[in-house]
Coordinates of N, CA and C in Angstrom, one line a residue:
X22 N 0.3 12.7 6.4 CA -0.8 12.7 5.8 C -0.9 10.5 5.1
X23 N -2.3 9.9 5.2 CA -1.5 8.9 5.4 C -2.2 8.5 3.7
X24 N -1.2 7.5 3.9 CA -1.2 7.4 1.5 C -0.8 5.7 1.8
X25 N -1.1 5.4 0.7 CA -1.2 4.5 0.3 C -1.1 3.7 -0.6
X26 N 0.5 3.3 -0.8 CA 1.2 3.0 -2.0 C 1.5 1.3 -2.1
X27 N 0.9 1.3 -3.4 CA 0.8 0.2 -4.5 C 2.6 -0.1 -4.2
X28 N 2.5 -1.6 -4.4 CA 3.9 -1.9 -5.0 C 5.4 -1.5 -4.0
X29 N 5.2 -1.5 -2.6 CA 5.9 -1.2 -1.3 C 6.8 -2.5 -1.5
X30 N 7.0 -3.4 -1.1 CA 7.8 -3.8 -1.1 C 8.8 -3.9 -2.4
X31 N 8.6 -2.9 -3.5 CA 9.8 -3.1 -5.0 C 10.6 -2.6 -4.6
X32 N 11.5 -2.5 -5.3 CA 13.3 -1.3 -5.9 C 12.4 0.0 -4.9
X33 N 11.8 0.6 -6.2 CA 11.0 1.4 -6.2 C 10.4 2.3 -5.0
X34 N 9.0 1.2 -5.0 CA 9.0 1.6 -4.1 C 8.6 1.6 -2.2
X35 N 10.0 0.5 -2.0 CA 10.7 0.7 -0.8 C 11.5 1.7 -1.4
X36 N 12.2 2.4 -2.0 CA 12.9 3.5 -1.7 C 12.3 4.4 -1.5
X37 N 10.1 4.6 -2.1 CA 9.9 6.2 -1.4 C 9.1 5.3 -0.8
X38 N 8.3 4.6 -0.5 CA 8.3 4.2 1.5 C 8.7 5.0 2.8
X39 N 10.5 4.6 2.3 CA 11.5 5.4 3.7 C 11.4 7.0 2.7
X40 N 11.1 7.3 2.0 CA 11.3 9.0 2.3 C 10.0 9.7 2.4
X41 N 9.0 8.9 2.2 CA 7.5 9.5 2.5 C 7.7 9.5 4.0
X42 N 8.0 8.5 4.5 CA 7.9 8.3 6.3 C 8.9 9.4 6.6
X43 N 9.9 9.3 6.0 CA 11.2 10.0 6.4 C 10.8 11.8 7.0
X44 N 9.1 12.1 5.6 CA 9.1 13.4 5.3 C 8.0 13.1 6.6
X45 N 7.1 12.6 7.4 CA 6.2 12.4 8.2 C 4.9 12.1 7.9
X46 N 4.6 11.0 7.2 CA 3.7 10.5 6.6 C 4.0 9.0 7.5
X47 N 2.6 9.1 7.2 CA 2.6 7.5 7.2 C 2.3 6.7 6.2
X48 N 2.5 5.9 6.2 CA 2.6 5.1 4.6 C 2.0 3.1 4.8
X49 N 1.2 2.8 4.6 CA 0.4 2.0 4.2 C 0.5 1.2 2.5
X50 N 1.6 -0.1 2.9 CA 2.5 -0.5 1.7 C 1.5 -1.4 0.9
X51 N 1.0 -1.2 0.2 CA 0.0 -2.2 -0.5 C 1.4 -3.3 -1.3
X52 N 0.8 -4.8 -1.5 CA 2.1 -5.4 -1.9 C 0.4 -6.9 -2.0
X53 N 1.8 -7.8 -2.7 CA 1.3 -9.1 -3.2 C 0.0 -10.0 -2.5
X54 N -0.5 -10.7 -2.0 CA -1.4 -11.1 -1.3 C 0.0 -12.6 -0.6
X55 N 0.9 -12.7 -1.1 CA 1.6 -14.2 -0.5 C 2.7 -13.5 0.2
X56 N 3.8 -11.9 0.1 CA 4.5 -11.8 1.0 C 3.3 -10.3 1.5
X57 N 2.4 -9.5 1.6 CA 1.9 -9.7 2.7 C 2.0 -9.9 3.3
X58 N 1.5 -10.8 3.3 CA 1.3 -12.1 4.6 C 2.0 -12.1 5.5
X59 N 3.7 -12.1 5.2 CA 4.3 -12.1 5.9 C 5.7 -11.3 5.8
X60 N 4.7 -9.9 6.0 CA 5.5 -9.1 6.2 C 4.4 -7.8 7.0
X61 N 4.5 -8.2 8.2 CA 3.3 -7.4 9.6 C 2.8 -5.9 8.7
X62 N 2.4 -4.6 8.6 CA 2.2 -3.6 8.1 C 1.7 -3.5 6.7
X63 N 1.8 -5.0 6.4 CA 1.3 -4.8 4.1 C -0.3 -5.0 4.1
X64 N -0.7 -3.9 3.4 CA -2.2 -4.7 2.2 C -2.0 -4.8 1.7
X65 N -2.5 -6.4 1.5 CA -2.8 -7.4 0.8 C -3.6 -7.1 -0.7
X66 N -2.1 -6.8 -1.8 CA -3.8 -6.4 -3.6 C -3.5 -7.1 -4.4
X67 N -4.0 -7.6 -4.8 CA -4.7 -8.2 -6.1 C -4.7 -7.9 -7.3
X68 N -4.0 -7.3 -8.1 CA -5.3 -6.4 -8.7 C -5.7 -7.3 -10.1
X69 N -5.2 -8.5 -10.4 CA -5.7 -10.0 -11.1 C -7.7 -10.1 -10.7
X70 N -7.6 -10.4 -9.9 CA -8.7 -10.3 -8.9 C -9.6 -9.1 -8.4
X71 N -9.0 -8.4 -7.9 CA -9.7 -6.6 -7.1 C -9.5 -5.8 -7.8
X72 N -11.1 -6.2 -8.9 CA -11.1 -5.4 -10.2 C -12.5 -4.5 -9.8
X73 N -13.0 -4.5 -8.1 CA -14.1 -3.8 -8.4 C -14.3 -2.6 -7.3
X74 N -15.5 -2.3 -7.1 CA -15.3 -0.6 -6.0 C -15.1 -1.3 -4.3
X75 N -16.0 -2.5 -4.3 CA -15.9 -3.6 -3.2 C -14.8 -3.8 -2.4
X76 N -13.4 -3.6 -3.6 CA -12.8 -4.6 -3.6 C -11.6 -3.6 -2.2
X77 N -12.0 -2.6 -3.1 CA -10.8 -1.4 -2.7 C -11.8 -0.7 -1.8
X78 N -12.8 -0.2 -1.7 CA -13.7 0.8 -0.7 C -12.9 0.6 0.2
X79 N -12.5 -0.8 1.2 CA -12.1 -1.0 2.8 C -10.5 -0.2 2.6
X80 N -10.0 -0.9 2.1 CA -8.6 -0.4 2.0 C -8.4 1.1 1.8
X81 N -9.6 1.6 1.3 CA -9.6 2.8 1.5 C -9.8 3.5 2.8
X82 N -11.0 2.8 3.2 CA -10.8 3.6 4.5 C -9.6 4.6 5.0
X83 N -10.0 5.9 5.8 CA -8.8 6.2 5.9 C -7.7 7.4 5.4
X84 N -7.3 6.8 4.4 CA -7.0 7.3 2.8 C -6.2 8.6 2.4
X85 N -6.2 9.4 3.1 CA -5.4 10.8 2.0 C -5.5 10.8 0.8
X86 N -4.9 9.8 0.2 CA -3.7 9.7 -1.4 C -3.5 8.2 -1.4
X87 N -3.5 7.7 -3.2 CA -3.1 6.4 -2.7 C -1.5 7.3 -4.0
X88 N -0.3 6.1 -4.0 CA 1.0 6.9 -5.4 C 1.2 5.2 -5.9
X89 N 0.8 4.7 -6.8 CA 1.2 3.8 -8.0 C 1.8 3.6 -8.6

């Protein structure tokens, strides 16, 4: 399953991402634009600015589940 995990750089998110990947899932980690740029494979997310469907739909292409 392809999962978009918001807050993947935090304490809980980091641990959850490892568990999901160990279970065989592909995890796309969401993070603040500042930290996402510093880490390959992270999806930049700014909840204060990304408030429309148009902002989110491209990020959800091919995603089976979202964990927030």
